[in-house]
Coordinates of C-alpha atoms and ligand atoms in Angstrom, one line a residue:
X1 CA -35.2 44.3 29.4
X2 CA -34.9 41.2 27.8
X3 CA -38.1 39.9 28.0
X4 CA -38.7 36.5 26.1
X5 CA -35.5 36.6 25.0
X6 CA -33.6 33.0 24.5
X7 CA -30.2 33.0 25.9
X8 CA -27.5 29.5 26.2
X9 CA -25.1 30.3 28.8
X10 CA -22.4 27.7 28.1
X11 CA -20.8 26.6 32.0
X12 CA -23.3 28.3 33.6
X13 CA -23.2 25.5 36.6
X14 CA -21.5 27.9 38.9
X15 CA -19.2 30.9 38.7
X16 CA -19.5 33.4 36.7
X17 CA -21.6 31.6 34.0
X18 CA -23.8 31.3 37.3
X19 CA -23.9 34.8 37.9
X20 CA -24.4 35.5 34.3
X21 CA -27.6 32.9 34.3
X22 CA -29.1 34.8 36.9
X23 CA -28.8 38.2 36.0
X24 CA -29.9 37.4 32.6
X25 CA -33.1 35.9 33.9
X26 CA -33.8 39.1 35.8
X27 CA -33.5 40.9 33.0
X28 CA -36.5 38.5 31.3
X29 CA -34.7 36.1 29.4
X30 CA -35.3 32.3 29.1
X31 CA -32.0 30.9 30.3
X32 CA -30.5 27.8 28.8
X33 CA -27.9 26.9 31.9
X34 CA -25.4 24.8 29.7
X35 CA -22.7 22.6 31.7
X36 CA -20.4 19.8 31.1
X37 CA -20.3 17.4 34.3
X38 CA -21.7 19.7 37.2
X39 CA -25.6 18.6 37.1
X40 CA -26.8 19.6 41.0
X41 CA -24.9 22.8 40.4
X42 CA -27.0 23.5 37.0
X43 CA -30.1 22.3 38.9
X44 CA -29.5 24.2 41.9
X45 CA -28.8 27.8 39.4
X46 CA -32.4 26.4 37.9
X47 CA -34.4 26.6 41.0
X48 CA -32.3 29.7 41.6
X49 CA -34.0 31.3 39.0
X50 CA -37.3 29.9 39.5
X51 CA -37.4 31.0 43.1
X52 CA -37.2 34.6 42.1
X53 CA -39.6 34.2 39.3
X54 CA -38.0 33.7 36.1
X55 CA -37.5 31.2 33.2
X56 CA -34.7 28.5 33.2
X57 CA -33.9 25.2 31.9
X58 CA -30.8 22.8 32.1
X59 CA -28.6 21.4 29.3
X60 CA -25.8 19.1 29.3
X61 CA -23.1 19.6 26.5
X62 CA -19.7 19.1 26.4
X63 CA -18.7 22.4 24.5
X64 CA -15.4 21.4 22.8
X65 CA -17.2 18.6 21.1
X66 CA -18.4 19.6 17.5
X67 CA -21.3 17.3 16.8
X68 CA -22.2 17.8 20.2
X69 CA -22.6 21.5 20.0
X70 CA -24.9 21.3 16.6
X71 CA -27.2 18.8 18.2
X72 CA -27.8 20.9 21.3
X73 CA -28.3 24.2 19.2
X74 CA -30.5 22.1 16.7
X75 CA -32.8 21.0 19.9
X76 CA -32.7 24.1 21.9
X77 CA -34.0 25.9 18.4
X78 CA -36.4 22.9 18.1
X79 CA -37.9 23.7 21.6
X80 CA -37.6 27.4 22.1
X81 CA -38.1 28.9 18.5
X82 CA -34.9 30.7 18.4
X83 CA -31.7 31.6 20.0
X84 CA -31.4 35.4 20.6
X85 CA -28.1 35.6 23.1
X86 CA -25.2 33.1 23.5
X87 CA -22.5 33.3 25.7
X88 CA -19.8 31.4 25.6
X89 CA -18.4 31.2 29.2
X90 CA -17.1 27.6 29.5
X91 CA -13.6 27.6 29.8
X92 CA -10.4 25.7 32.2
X93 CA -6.8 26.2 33.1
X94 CA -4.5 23.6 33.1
X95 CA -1.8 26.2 34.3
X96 CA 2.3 25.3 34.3
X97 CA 5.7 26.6 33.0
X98 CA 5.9 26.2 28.9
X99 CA 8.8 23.9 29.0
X100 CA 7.0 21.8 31.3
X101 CA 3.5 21.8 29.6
X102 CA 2.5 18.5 28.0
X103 CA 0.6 18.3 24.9
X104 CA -2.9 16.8 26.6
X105 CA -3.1 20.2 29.0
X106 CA -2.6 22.3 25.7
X107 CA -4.7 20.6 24.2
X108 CA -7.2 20.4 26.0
X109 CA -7.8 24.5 27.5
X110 CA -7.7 24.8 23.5
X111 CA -10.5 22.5 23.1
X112 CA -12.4 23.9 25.7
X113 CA -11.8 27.7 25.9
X114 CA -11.5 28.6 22.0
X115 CA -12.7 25.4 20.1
X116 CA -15.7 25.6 22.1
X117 CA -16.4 29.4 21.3
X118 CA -15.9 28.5 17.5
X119 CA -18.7 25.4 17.9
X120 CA -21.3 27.4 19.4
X121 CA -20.8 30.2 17.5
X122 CA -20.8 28.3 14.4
X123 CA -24.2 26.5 15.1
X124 CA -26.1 29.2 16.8
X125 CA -25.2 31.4 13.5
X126 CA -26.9 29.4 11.5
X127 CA -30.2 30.4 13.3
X128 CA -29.4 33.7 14.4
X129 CA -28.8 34.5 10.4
X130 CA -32.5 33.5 10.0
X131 CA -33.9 35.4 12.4
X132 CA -31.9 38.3 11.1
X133 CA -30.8 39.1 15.0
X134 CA -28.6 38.4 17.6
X135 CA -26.0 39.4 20.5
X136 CA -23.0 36.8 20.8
X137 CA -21.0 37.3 24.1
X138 CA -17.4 35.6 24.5
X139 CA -15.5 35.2 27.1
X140 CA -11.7 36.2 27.2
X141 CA -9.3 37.1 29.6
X142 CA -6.8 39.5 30.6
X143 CA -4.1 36.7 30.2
X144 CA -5.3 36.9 26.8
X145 CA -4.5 40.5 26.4
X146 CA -1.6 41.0 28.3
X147 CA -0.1 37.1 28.7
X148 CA 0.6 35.8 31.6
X149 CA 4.0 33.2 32.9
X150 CA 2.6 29.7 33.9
X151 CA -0.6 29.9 31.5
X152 CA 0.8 29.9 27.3
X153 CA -2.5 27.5 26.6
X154 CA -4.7 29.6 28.2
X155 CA -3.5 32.7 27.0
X156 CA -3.1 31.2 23.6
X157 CA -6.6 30.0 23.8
X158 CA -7.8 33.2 24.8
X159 CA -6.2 35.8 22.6
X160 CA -7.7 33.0 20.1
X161 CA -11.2 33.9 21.2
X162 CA -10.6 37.9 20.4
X163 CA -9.6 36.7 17.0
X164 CA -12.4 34.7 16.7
X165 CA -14.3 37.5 17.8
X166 CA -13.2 40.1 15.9
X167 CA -13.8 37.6 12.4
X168 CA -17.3 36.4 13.7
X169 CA -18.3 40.7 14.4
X170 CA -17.3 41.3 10.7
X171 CA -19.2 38.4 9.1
X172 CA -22.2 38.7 11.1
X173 CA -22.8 42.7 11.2
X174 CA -24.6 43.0 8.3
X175 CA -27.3 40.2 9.8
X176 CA -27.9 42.3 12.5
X177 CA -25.8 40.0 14.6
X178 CA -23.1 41.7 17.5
X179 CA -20.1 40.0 18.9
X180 CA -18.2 41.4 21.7
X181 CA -15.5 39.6 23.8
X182 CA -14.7 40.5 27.8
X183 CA -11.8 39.9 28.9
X184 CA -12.1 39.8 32.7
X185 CA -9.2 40.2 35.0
X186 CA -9.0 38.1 38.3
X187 CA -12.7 37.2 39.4
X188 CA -13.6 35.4 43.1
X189 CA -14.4 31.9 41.3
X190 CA -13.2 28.5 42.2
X191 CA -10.9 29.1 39.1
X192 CA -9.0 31.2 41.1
X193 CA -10.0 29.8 44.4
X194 CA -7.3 27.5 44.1
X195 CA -4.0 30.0 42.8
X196 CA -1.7 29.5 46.2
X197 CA -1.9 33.5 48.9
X198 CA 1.3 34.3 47.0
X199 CA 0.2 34.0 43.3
X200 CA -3.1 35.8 44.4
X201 CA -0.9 38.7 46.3
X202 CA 1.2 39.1 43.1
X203 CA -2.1 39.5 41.4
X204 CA -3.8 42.0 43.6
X205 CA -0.4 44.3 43.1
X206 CA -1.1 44.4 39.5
X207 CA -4.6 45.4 39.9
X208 CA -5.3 49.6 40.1
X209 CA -8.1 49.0 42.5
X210 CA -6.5 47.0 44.5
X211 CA -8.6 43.9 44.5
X212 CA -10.4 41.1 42.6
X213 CA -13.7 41.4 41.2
X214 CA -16.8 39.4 41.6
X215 CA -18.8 37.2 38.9
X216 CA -21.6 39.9 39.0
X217 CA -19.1 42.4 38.1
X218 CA -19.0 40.8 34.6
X219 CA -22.6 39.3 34.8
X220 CA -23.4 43.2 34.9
X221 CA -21.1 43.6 31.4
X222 CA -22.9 40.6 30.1
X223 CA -26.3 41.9 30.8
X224 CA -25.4 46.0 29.1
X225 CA -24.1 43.9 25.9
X226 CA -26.6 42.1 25.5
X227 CA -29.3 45.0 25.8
X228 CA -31.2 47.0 23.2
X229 CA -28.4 50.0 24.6
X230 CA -25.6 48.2 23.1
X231 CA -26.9 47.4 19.5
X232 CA -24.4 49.8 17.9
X233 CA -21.3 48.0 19.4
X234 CA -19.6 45.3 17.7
X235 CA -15.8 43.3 17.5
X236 CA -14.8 44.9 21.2
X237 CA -12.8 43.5 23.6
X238 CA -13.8 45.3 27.4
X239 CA -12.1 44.6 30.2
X240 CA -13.5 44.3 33.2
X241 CA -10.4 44.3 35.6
X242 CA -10.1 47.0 37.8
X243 CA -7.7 48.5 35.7
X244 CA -5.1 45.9 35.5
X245 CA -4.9 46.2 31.8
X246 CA -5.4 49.4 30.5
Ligands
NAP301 P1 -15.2 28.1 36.9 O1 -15.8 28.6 38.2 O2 -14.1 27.1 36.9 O3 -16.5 27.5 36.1 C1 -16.2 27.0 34.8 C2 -17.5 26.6 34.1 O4 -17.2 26.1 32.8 C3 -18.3 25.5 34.8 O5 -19.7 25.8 34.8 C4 -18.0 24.2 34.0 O6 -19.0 23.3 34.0 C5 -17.9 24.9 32.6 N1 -17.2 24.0 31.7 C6 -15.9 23.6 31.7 N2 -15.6 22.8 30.7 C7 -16.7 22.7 29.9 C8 -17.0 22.0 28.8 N3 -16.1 21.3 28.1 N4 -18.3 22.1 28.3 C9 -19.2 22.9 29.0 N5 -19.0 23.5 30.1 C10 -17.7 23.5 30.6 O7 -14.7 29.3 36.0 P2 -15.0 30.9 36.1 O8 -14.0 31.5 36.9 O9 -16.5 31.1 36.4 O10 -14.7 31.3 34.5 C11 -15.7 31.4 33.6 C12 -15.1 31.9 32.3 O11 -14.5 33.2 32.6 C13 -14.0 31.0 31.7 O12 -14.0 31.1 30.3 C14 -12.7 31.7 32.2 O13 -11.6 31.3 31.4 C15 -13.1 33.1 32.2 N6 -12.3 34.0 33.1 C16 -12.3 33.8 34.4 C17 -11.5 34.6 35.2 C18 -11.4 34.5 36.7 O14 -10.6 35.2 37.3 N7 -12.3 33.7 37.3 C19 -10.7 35.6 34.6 C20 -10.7 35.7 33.2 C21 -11.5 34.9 32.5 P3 -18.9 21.9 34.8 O15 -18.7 22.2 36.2 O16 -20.3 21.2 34.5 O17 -17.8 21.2 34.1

């Protein structure tokens, strides 16, 4: 159980941020439901978890903003007394062919998917190192492990973030601080709501079991990382992907 716990969700407005929210506030936590433009959404995952009981609070932030990122940690610290679990969820595609992608979509998924990791991760440190404690949760992908045509920013940006990982794990162990990365293969989402019946066929071929996951498949991955049963792990990578890249 997480019990009391503070935990920043970055795009947590829907998806599987949302389903990470949610289970986390089962679990006990006091959920910081970050987003960037999707208010109503953050609201509605609020009253979501109020509904059924728990803790929740909403937070605008545009993640691949620097200053940004050390104002919202600074006031979320001010507020709460601490920061025990971050995840770093937000992330976009901005999908095309290499030869074809223009430097404002690289740009950009890097901003967003890896920068953004690195901002929170930077300015949560900071208070995690104080309170000698913390879980740090990223979120990869399987194009970041394996690569994948049509997606060389997002791939980039994501095999970024299990560097990033991997560093962060090693300077923060000795604090008592964990980082782990998940690298999810295809998830139901609106990210991949919109891939056209014969990208998502292609896909499902590559899969072992045959089908996509859902957000609470990682939410559950989320939720066993962050626990007291995971303290001993640090600098992995799991996928949760129904095999597709083992
Ligand atoms: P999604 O449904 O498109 O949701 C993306 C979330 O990120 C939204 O809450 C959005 O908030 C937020 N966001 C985007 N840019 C942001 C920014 N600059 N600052 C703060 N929040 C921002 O995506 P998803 O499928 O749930 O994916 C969640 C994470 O899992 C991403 O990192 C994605 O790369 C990764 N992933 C997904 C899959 C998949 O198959 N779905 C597979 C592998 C990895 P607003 O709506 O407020 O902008």
């Amino acid at each position: 159980m997480l019990n009391g716990k503070v935990a920043v969700v970055t795009g947590a407005s829907r998806g599987i941020g949302r389903a990470v929210a949610i289970r986390l506030a089962k679990e006990g936590a006091i959920v910081i439901i970050n987003y960037n433009g999707s208010k109503e959404r953050a609201e509605a995952v609020k009253s979501e978890i109020e509904t059924a009981g728990g803790r929740a609070e909403i937070w605008q932030c545009n993640v691949s903003d620097y200053s940004a990122c050390e104002e919202m940690f600074k006031e979320i610290t001010a507020k709460f007394g601490s920061v025990d679990i971050l995840v770093n969820n937000a992330g976009i595609t901005k999908d095309g062919l290499l030869m074809k992608m223009s430097e404002e979509d690289y740009d950009a998924v890097l901003d967003t998917n890896l920068k953004g990791t690195f901002n929170c991760i930077r300015f949560v440190a900071r208070q995690m190192i104080k309170q000698r404690g913390g879980r740090i949760i990223n979120m990869s992908s399987v194009s970041g492990v394996l690569g994948n045509a049509g997606q060389a920013n997002y791939s980039a940006s994501k095999a970024g973030v299990i560097g990033l990982t991997k560093s962060a794990a090693r300077e923060l162990a000795s604090r008592g601080i964990t980082v782990n990365a998940i690298a999810p293969g295809f998830i139901n989402t609106e990210m991949t709501e919109v891939l056209s019946d014969k990208v998502k066929e292609g896909a499902v071929a590559q899969i072992p079991m045959g089908k996509f996951g859902e957000a609470e498949d990682i939410a559950n991955t989320v939720a066993f990382l962050a626990s007291e049963n995971a303290g001993y792990i640090t600098g992995q990578v799991i996928n949760v992907d129904g095999g597709m890249a083992m």
